[in-house]
CSV table of C-alpha atoms in Angstrom, one decimal:
chain,number,residue,atom,x,y,z
A,217,UNK,CA,37.0,-8.8,-5.9
A,218,UNK,CA,33.6,-10.6,-5.6
A,219,UNK,CA,33.5,-12.7,-8.8
A,220,UNK,CA,29.8,-11.8,-9.6
A,221,UNK,CA,30.7,-8.1,-9.8
A,222,UNK,CA,32.5,-9.0,-13.1
A,223,UNK,CA,29.2,-10.1,-14.6
A,224,UNK,CA,27.8,-6.5,-14.3
A,225,UNK,CA,28.5,-4.5,-17.5
A,226,UNK,CA,30.8,-1.5,-17.1
A,227,UNK,CA,28.6,0.6,-19.3
A,228,UNK,CA,24.9,0.2,-20.1
A,229,UNK,CA,22.9,1.9,-22.8
A,230,UNK,CA,19.3,1.2,-21.9
A,231,UNK,CA,16.6,3.5,-23.3
A,232,UNK,CA,14.6,4.1,-20.2
A,233,UNK,CA,12.7,7.1,-21.5
A,234,UNK,CA,11.3,5.0,-24.3
A,235,UNK,CA,9.0,3.2,-21.8
A,236,UNK,CA,8.2,6.3,-19.7
A,237,UNK,CA,4.6,6.5,-20.8
A,238,UNK,CA,3.9,2.9,-20.1
A,239,UNK,CA,5.6,3.2,-16.7
A,240,UNK,CA,3.5,6.3,-16.0
A,241,UNK,CA,0.3,4.4,-16.7
A,242,UNK,CA,1.3,1.6,-14.4
A,243,UNK,CA,2.3,4.1,-11.7
A,244,UNK,CA,-1.0,6.0,-11.9
A,245,UNK,CA,-3.0,2.8,-11.7
A,246,UNK,CA,-0.9,1.6,-8.7
A,247,UNK,CA,-1.3,4.9,-6.9
A,248,UNK,CA,-5.1,5.1,-7.4
A,249,UNK,CA,-5.5,1.4,-6.3
A,250,UNK,CA,-3.3,2.1,-3.2
A,251,UNK,CA,-5.2,5.1,-2.2
A,252,UNK,CA,-8.5,3.3,-2.6
A,253,UNK,CA,-7.3,0.3,-0.5
A,254,UNK,CA,-5.7,2.4,2.2
A,255,UNK,CA,-8.6,4.7,2.7
A,256,UNK,CA,-11.6,2.4,2.1
A,257,UNK,CA,-13.5,0.9,3.8
A,258,UNK,CA,-13.0,3.7,6.3
A,259,UNK,CA,-12.6,2.4,9.9
A,260,UNK,CA,-11.4,4.9,12.4
A,261,UNK,CA,-8.7,5.7,13.2
A,262,UNK,CA,-6.7,4.1,10.4
A,263,UNK,CA,-9.1,3.9,7.4
A,264,UNK,CA,-8.4,0.7,5.5
A,265,UNK,CA,-5.1,0.0,7.2
A,266,UNK,CA,-4.6,-2.9,9.7
A,267,UNK,CA,-3.7,-0.8,12.7
A,268,UNK,CA,-1.7,-2.4,15.6
A,269,UNK,CA,-2.1,-1.9,19.3
A,270,UNK,CA,-0.1,1.4,19.1
A,271,UNK,CA,-3.0,3.0,17.2
A,272,UNK,CA,-6.0,1.1,18.3
A,273,UNK,CA,-5.4,0.5,22.0
A,274,UNK,CA,-4.8,-2.8,23.9
A,275,UNK,CA,-2.9,-4.3,26.8
A,276,UNK,CA,0.8,-4.7,27.4
A,277,UNK,CA,2.3,-7.0,30.1
A,278,UNK,CA,6.1,-7.3,30.8
A,279,UNK,CA,7.3,-10.6,32.1
A,280,UNK,CA,10.6,-12.0,33.4
A,281,UNK,CA,11.9,-15.5,33.6
A,282,UNK,CA,15.3,-14.5,35.1
A,283,UNK,CA,17.8,-16.0,35.3
A,284,UNK,CA,16.5,-18.2,32.5
A,285,UNK,CA,16.1,-17.0,28.9
A,286,UNK,CA,12.5,-16.4,27.8
A,287,UNK,CA,11.3,-19.0,25.3
A,288,UNK,CA,9.8,-16.6,22.8
A,289,UNK,CA,8.4,-19.3,20.6
A,290,UNK,CA,6.6,-21.0,23.4
A,291,UNK,CA,5.3,-17.6,24.7
A,292,UNK,CA,3.9,-16.7,21.2
A,293,UNK,CA,2.2,-20.1,20.9
A,294,UNK,CA,0.6,-19.8,24.3
A,295,UNK,CA,-0.6,-16.2,23.6
A,296,UNK,CA,-1.9,-17.1,20.1
A,297,UNK,CA,-4.0,-19.9,21.6
A,298,UNK,CA,-5.9,-17.3,23.7
A,299,UNK,CA,-9.0,-15.5,22.3
A,300,UNK,CA,-7.3,-12.1,21.9
A,301,UNK,CA,-6.5,-10.0,19.0
A,302,UNK,CA,-3.2,-9.0,17.5
A,303,UNK,CA,-1.0,-11.2,19.9
A,304,UNK,CA,2.6,-10.1,20.0
A,305,UNK,CA,5.6,-11.2,22.1
A,306,UNK,CA,8.9,-9.3,21.9
A,307,UNK,CA,12.1,-10.0,23.7
A,308,UNK,CA,13.5,-7.2,25.9
A,309,UNK,CA,17.0,-6.5,27.2
A,310,UNK,CA,19.3,-9.5,28.0
A,311,UNK,CA,16.7,-12.1,26.9
A,312,UNK,CA,15.3,-12.8,30.3
A,313,UNK,CA,12.4,-10.4,29.8
A,314,UNK,CA,9.7,-10.1,27.2
A,315,UNK,CA,6.9,-7.7,26.3
A,316,UNK,CA,3.5,-9.2,25.6
A,317,UNK,CA,0.9,-7.1,23.7
A,318,UNK,CA,-2.6,-8.0,22.7
A,319,UNK,CA,-6.1,-6.6,22.2
A,320,UNK,CA,-8.9,-7.9,24.5
A,321,UNK,CA,-12.1,-9.2,22.8
A,322,UNK,CA,-14.8,-6.5,22.4
A,323,UNK,CA,-16.9,-6.2,25.5
A,324,UNK,CA,-14.6,-8.4,27.6
A,325,UNK,CA,-13.3,-7.5,31.0
A,326,UNK,CA,-9.6,-6.5,30.5
A,327,UNK,CA,-8.5,-7.6,34.0
A,328,UNK,CA,-10.1,-11.1,33.5
A,329,UNK,CA,-8.5,-11.4,30.1
A,330,UNK,CA,-5.1,-10.4,31.6
A,331,UNK,CA,-5.4,-13.1,34.2
A,332,UNK,CA,-6.1,-15.7,31.6
A,333,UNK,CA,-3.1,-14.6,29.6
A,334,UNK,CA,-0.8,-14.7,32.6
A,335,UNK,CA,-2.1,-18.2,33.4
A,336,UNK,CA,-1.4,-19.5,29.9
A,337,UNK,CA,2.1,-17.9,29.9
A,338,UNK,CA,2.9,-19.4,33.3
A,339,UNK,CA,1.8,-22.8,32.2
A,340,UNK,CA,4.0,-22.6,29.0
A,341,UNK,CA,7.1,-20.9,30.5
A,342,UNK,CA,7.2,-22.2,34.0
A,343,UNK,CA,8.2,-19.7,36.8
A,344,UNK,CA,7.4,-16.2,35.5
A,345,UNK,CA,7.2,-12.8,37.2
A,346,UNK,CA,4.8,-10.3,35.7
A,347,UNK,CA,4.6,-6.6,35.9
A,348,UNK,CA,1.2,-4.9,36.2
A,349,UNK,CA,-0.7,-4.7,32.9
A,350,UNK,CA,-0.4,-1.4,31.0
A,351,UNK,CA,-3.6,-0.6,29.2
A,352,UNK,CA,-3.4,1.7,26.2
A,353,UNK,CA,-6.6,3.7,25.8
A,354,UNK,CA,-8.3,4.9,22.7
A,355,UNK,CA,-7.3,8.5,23.4
A,356,UNK,CA,-3.6,7.7,23.7
A,357,UNK,CA,-3.8,5.5,20.6
A,358,UNK,CA,-5.4,8.4,18.6
A,359,UNK,CA,-2.7,10.7,19.7
A,360,UNK,CA,0.0,8.2,18.6
A,361,UNK,CA,-1.7,7.9,15.3
A,362,UNK,CA,-1.8,11.6,14.8
A,363,UNK,CA,1.9,11.9,15.8
A,364,UNK,CA,2.9,9.2,13.4
A,365,UNK,CA,1.1,11.0,10.5
A,366,UNK,CA,2.6,14.3,11.5
A,367,UNK,CA,6.1,12.7,11.5
A,368,UNK,CA,5.5,11.5,7.9
A,369,UNK,CA,4.1,14.8,6.8
A,370,UNK,CA,7.1,16.7,8.3
A,371,UNK,CA,9.6,14.4,6.7
A,372,UNK,CA,8.0,14.9,3.3
A,373,UNK,CA,7.9,18.7,3.8
A,374,UNK,CA,11.6,18.8,4.8
A,375,UNK,CA,12.6,16.8,1.8
A,376,UNK,CA,10.6,19.2,-0.5
A,377,UNK,CA,12.5,22.1,1.0
A,378,UNK,CA,15.8,20.4,0.6
A,379,UNK,CA,15.2,19.6,-3.1
A,380,UNK,CA,13.9,23.2,-3.7
A,381,UNK,CA,17.3,24.6,-2.5
A,382,UNK,CA,19.5,21.8,-3.9
A,383,UNK,CA,18.1,21.9,-7.4
A,384,UNK,CA,15.9,24.0,-9.6
A,385,UNK,CA,12.1,24.0,-9.4
A,386,UNK,CA,11.7,21.5,-12.2
A,387,UNK,CA,14.0,19.0,-10.5
A,388,UNK,CA,12.0,19.6,-7.2
A,389,UNK,CA,8.7,18.8,-8.9
A,390,UNK,CA,10.1,15.5,-10.2
A,391,UNK,CA,11.5,14.6,-6.8
A,392,UNK,CA,8.3,15.4,-5.0
A,393,UNK,CA,6.2,13.4,-7.4
A,394,UNK,CA,8.5,10.4,-7.0
A,395,UNK,CA,8.3,10.8,-3.2
A,396,UNK,CA,4.5,10.9,-3.0
A,397,UNK,CA,4.5,8.0,-5.5
A,398,UNK,CA,6.7,5.8,-3.2
A,399,UNK,CA,4.8,6.7,0.0
A,400,UNK,CA,1.4,6.0,-1.5
A,401,UNK,CA,2.4,2.7,-3.0
A,402,UNK,CA,4.1,1.7,0.3
A,403,UNK,CA,0.8,2.4,2.1
A,404,UNK,CA,-1.0,0.4,-0.6
A,405,UNK,CA,1.2,-2.6,0.0
A,406,UNK,CA,0.6,-2.3,3.8
A,407,UNK,CA,-3.2,-2.2,3.1
A,408,UNK,CA,-3.3,-4.9,0.4
A,409,UNK,CA,-1.3,-7.5,2.4
A,410,UNK,CA,-2.9,-6.5,5.7
A,411,UNK,CA,0.4,-5.8,7.3
A,412,UNK,CA,0.3,-4.3,10.8
A,413,UNK,CA,0.5,-0.5,10.7
A,414,UNK,CA,2.3,0.4,13.9
A,415,UNK,CA,5.0,2.8,15.1
A,416,UNK,CA,7.6,0.3,13.6
A,417,UNK,CA,5.8,0.6,10.3
A,418,UNK,CA,5.9,4.4,10.5
A,419,UNK,CA,9.7,4.2,11.1
A,420,UNK,CA,10.0,2.0,8.0
A,421,UNK,CA,8.0,4.4,5.8
A,422,UNK,CA,10.3,7.3,7.1
A,423,UNK,CA,13.3,5.2,6.1
A,424,UNK,CA,11.8,4.6,2.6
A,425,UNK,CA,11.4,8.3,2.2
A,426,UNK,CA,15.0,8.9,3.0
A,427,UNK,CA,16.2,6.1,0.7
A,428,UNK,CA,14.0,7.2,-2.2
A,429,UNK,CA,15.2,10.8,-1.9
A,430,UNK,CA,18.8,9.8,-1.7
A,431,UNK,CA,18.5,7.7,-4.9
A,432,UNK,CA,16.7,10.5,-6.7
A,433,UNK,CA,19.4,13.0,-5.7
A,434,UNK,CA,22.1,10.8,-7.1
A,435,UNK,CA,20.4,10.6,-10.5
A,436,UNK,CA,19.7,14.4,-10.5
A,437,UNK,CA,23.3,15.2,-9.7
A,438,UNK,CA,24.5,13.2,-12.7
A,439,UNK,CA,21.8,14.7,-14.8
A,440,UNK,CA,22.8,18.2,-13.9
A,441,UNK,CA,26.4,17.5,-14.7
A,442,UNK,CA,25.5,16.1,-18.1
A,443,UNK,CA,23.3,19.1,-18.9
A,444,UNK,CA,26.4,21.3,-18.5
A,445,UNK,CA,28.6,18.9,-20.4
A,446,UNK,CA,26.3,18.1,-23.4
A,447,UNK,CA,24.7,21.4,-24.1
A,448,UNK,CA,23.3,20.4,-27.5
A,449,UNK,CA,22.1,16.9,-26.7
A,450,UNK,CA,18.3,16.4,-26.5
A,451,UNK,CA,16.9,16.1,-23.0
A,452,UNK,CA,15.6,12.6,-23.6
A,453,UNK,CA,19.1,11.3,-24.4
A,454,UNK,CA,20.6,13.2,-21.4
A,455,UNK,CA,18.1,11.5,-19.1
A,456,UNK,CA,18.9,8.1,-20.5
A,457,UNK,CA,22.7,8.7,-20.3
A,458,UNK,CA,22.5,9.9,-16.7
A,459,UNK,CA,20.4,7.0,-15.5
A,460,UNK,CA,22.7,4.5,-17.2
A,461,UNK,CA,25.8,6.1,-15.7
A,462,UNK,CA,24.3,5.8,-12.2
A,463,UNK,CA,22.6,2.4,-12.7
A,464,UNK,CA,25.4,0.1,-11.4
A,465,UNK,CA,25.7,2.1,-8.2
A,466,UNK,CA,21.9,2.1,-7.8
A,467,UNK,CA,21.6,-1.7,-8.4
A,468,UNK,CA,24.5,-2.7,-6.1
A,469,UNK,CA,23.2,-0.4,-3.3
A,470,UNK,CA,19.7,-1.7,-3.6
A,471,UNK,CA,20.6,-5.3,-3.8
A,472,UNK,CA,22.9,-5.0,-0.7
A,473,UNK,CA,20.1,-3.4,1.3
A,474,UNK,CA,17.5,-6.0,0.2
A,475,UNK,CA,19.8,-8.9,1.1
A,476,UNK,CA,20.3,-7.4,4.6
A,477,UNK,CA,16.6,-6.9,5.1
A,478,UNK,CA,15.8,-10.3,3.8
A,479,UNK,CA,17.9,-11.8,6.6
A,480,UNK,CA,16.1,-9.5,9.1
A,481,UNK,CA,12.7,-10.7,7.8
A,482,UNK,CA,13.7,-14.4,8.0
A,483,UNK,CA,15.5,-14.4,11.3
A,484,UNK,CA,14.0,-11.3,13.0
A,485,UNK,CA,10.8,-13.1,14.0
A,486,UNK,CA,7.2,-12.0,13.7
A,487,UNK,CA,7.8,-8.7,15.4
A,488,UNK,CA,10.1,-7.4,12.7
A,489,UNK,CA,8.7,-9.2,9.7
A,490,UNK,CA,6.2,-6.6,8.6
A,491,UNK,CA,8.6,-3.8,9.0
A,492,UNK,CA,11.3,-5.7,7.0
A,493,UNK,CA,8.8,-6.4,4.2
A,494,UNK,CA,7.8,-2.7,4.0
A,495,UNK,CA,11.5,-1.7,3.8
A,496,UNK,CA,12.2,-4.2,1.0
A,497,UNK,CA,9.3,-3.0,-1.0
A,498,UNK,CA,10.2,0.6,-0.4
A,499,UNK,CA,13.8,0.1,-1.6
A,500,UNK,CA,12.6,-1.6,-4.8
A,501,UNK,CA,9.9,1.0,-5.5
A,502,UNK,CA,12.3,3.8,-4.7
A,503,UNK,CA,14.8,2.6,-7.3
A,504,UNK,CA,12.0,2.3,-9.8
A,505,UNK,CA,10.7,5.8,-9.1
A,506,UNK,CA,14.1,7.4,-9.5
A,507,UNK,CA,14.3,5.9,-13.0
A,508,UNK,CA,10.7,6.1,-14.3
A,509,UNK,CA,9.1,8.8,-12.2
A,510,UNK,CA,11.5,11.5,-11.0
A,511,UNK,CA,13.6,11.9,-14.2
A,512,UNK,CA,10.9,11.5,-16.9
A,513,UNK,CA,8.8,14.2,-15.1
A,514,UNK,CA,11.4,16.7,-16.3
A,515,UNK,CA,10.2,16.0,-19.9
A,516,UNK,CA,6.8,17.5,-19.0
A,517,UNK,CA,8.2,20.7,-17.6
A,518,UNK,CA,11.5,21.0,-19.4
A,519,UNK,CA,14.8,22.2,-17.9
A,520,UNK,CA,16.2,25.8,-18.1
A,521,UNK,CA,19.1,24.9,-20.2
A,522,UNK,CA,20.3,28.5,-20.3
A,523,UNK,CA,21.0,28.5,-16.6
A,524,UNK,CA,22.9,25.2,-16.9
A,525,UNK,CA,25.0,26.6,-19.8
A,526,UNK,CA,25.7,29.8,-17.9
A,527,UNK,CA,27.2,27.9,-14.9
A,528,UNK,CA,30.8,26.9,-15.7
A,529,UNK,CA,32.2,23.6,-14.9
A,530,UNK,CA,34.2,23.5,-11.7
A,531,UNK,CA,37.5,21.5,-11.4
A,532,UNK,CA,35.8,19.0,-9.0
A,533,UNK,CA,33.2,18.3,-11.8
A,534,UNK,CA,35.9,17.2,-14.3
A,535,UNK,CA,36.1,13.3,-14.5
A,536,UNK,CA,39.1,11.6,-15.8
């Protein structure tokens, strides 16, 4: 076995609920600050977010240096030297093609800017073949932005429905509160650090939603088992016990995912850096919310212990 695994305690006995009020204050302040930064100052169509070309419009040019590989670093340097906004260069296919994206300066002629960009790239890369520029208009960008928000809203709605059927209403409230907590804080990080909000970022937020819900369900499953097993134990102690019993699994899973995403952020280039950073933060905050948001919310609404006592243990629930 990996030697560092032996350093992890087999059983922990942390009193998480003891700090639930302090964590609640920190979470409320973070959520309010994130909402304020993400919405204000309001600049259509993305509010306070730093929208990318997907949502604000711009120009895309596909180039090819076949049979040679595209020197992405040289292409990015050449494009960054031009007076354009949000310059991006992304490799495509077998490495002999690349996609160039940028925003022309306000009031500039898009065809003239495209000619300047092609000239700079040709000087930097040598023999290059260009496809015709593809201009993304404001209408298309607005539709993409609306579609991205609809995807996020639908994902949250489906998660709420799942929790409603999977657990009781009290568990569902805790899961939904934790889910909104994670999504809002993730948008806050995107806004505070001026990360690019693009379709890649929307995909990252959707992944955060799934990870957060998965972690919460693991804790809730163990909590429900312990409610059946320890019928006379106070709810605060059962919550602490359940979180401690799932802590090692939560930590190992989270650390493994963060290590993989760290490699993606370091070696994935500028195109994947923002998405990787959003995913790393989302995993960390999702783990935090499962411990200090979803479970402690049950203390506010209580749990119908009678229903838990009426449901007998199944053979599959018995642990040796």
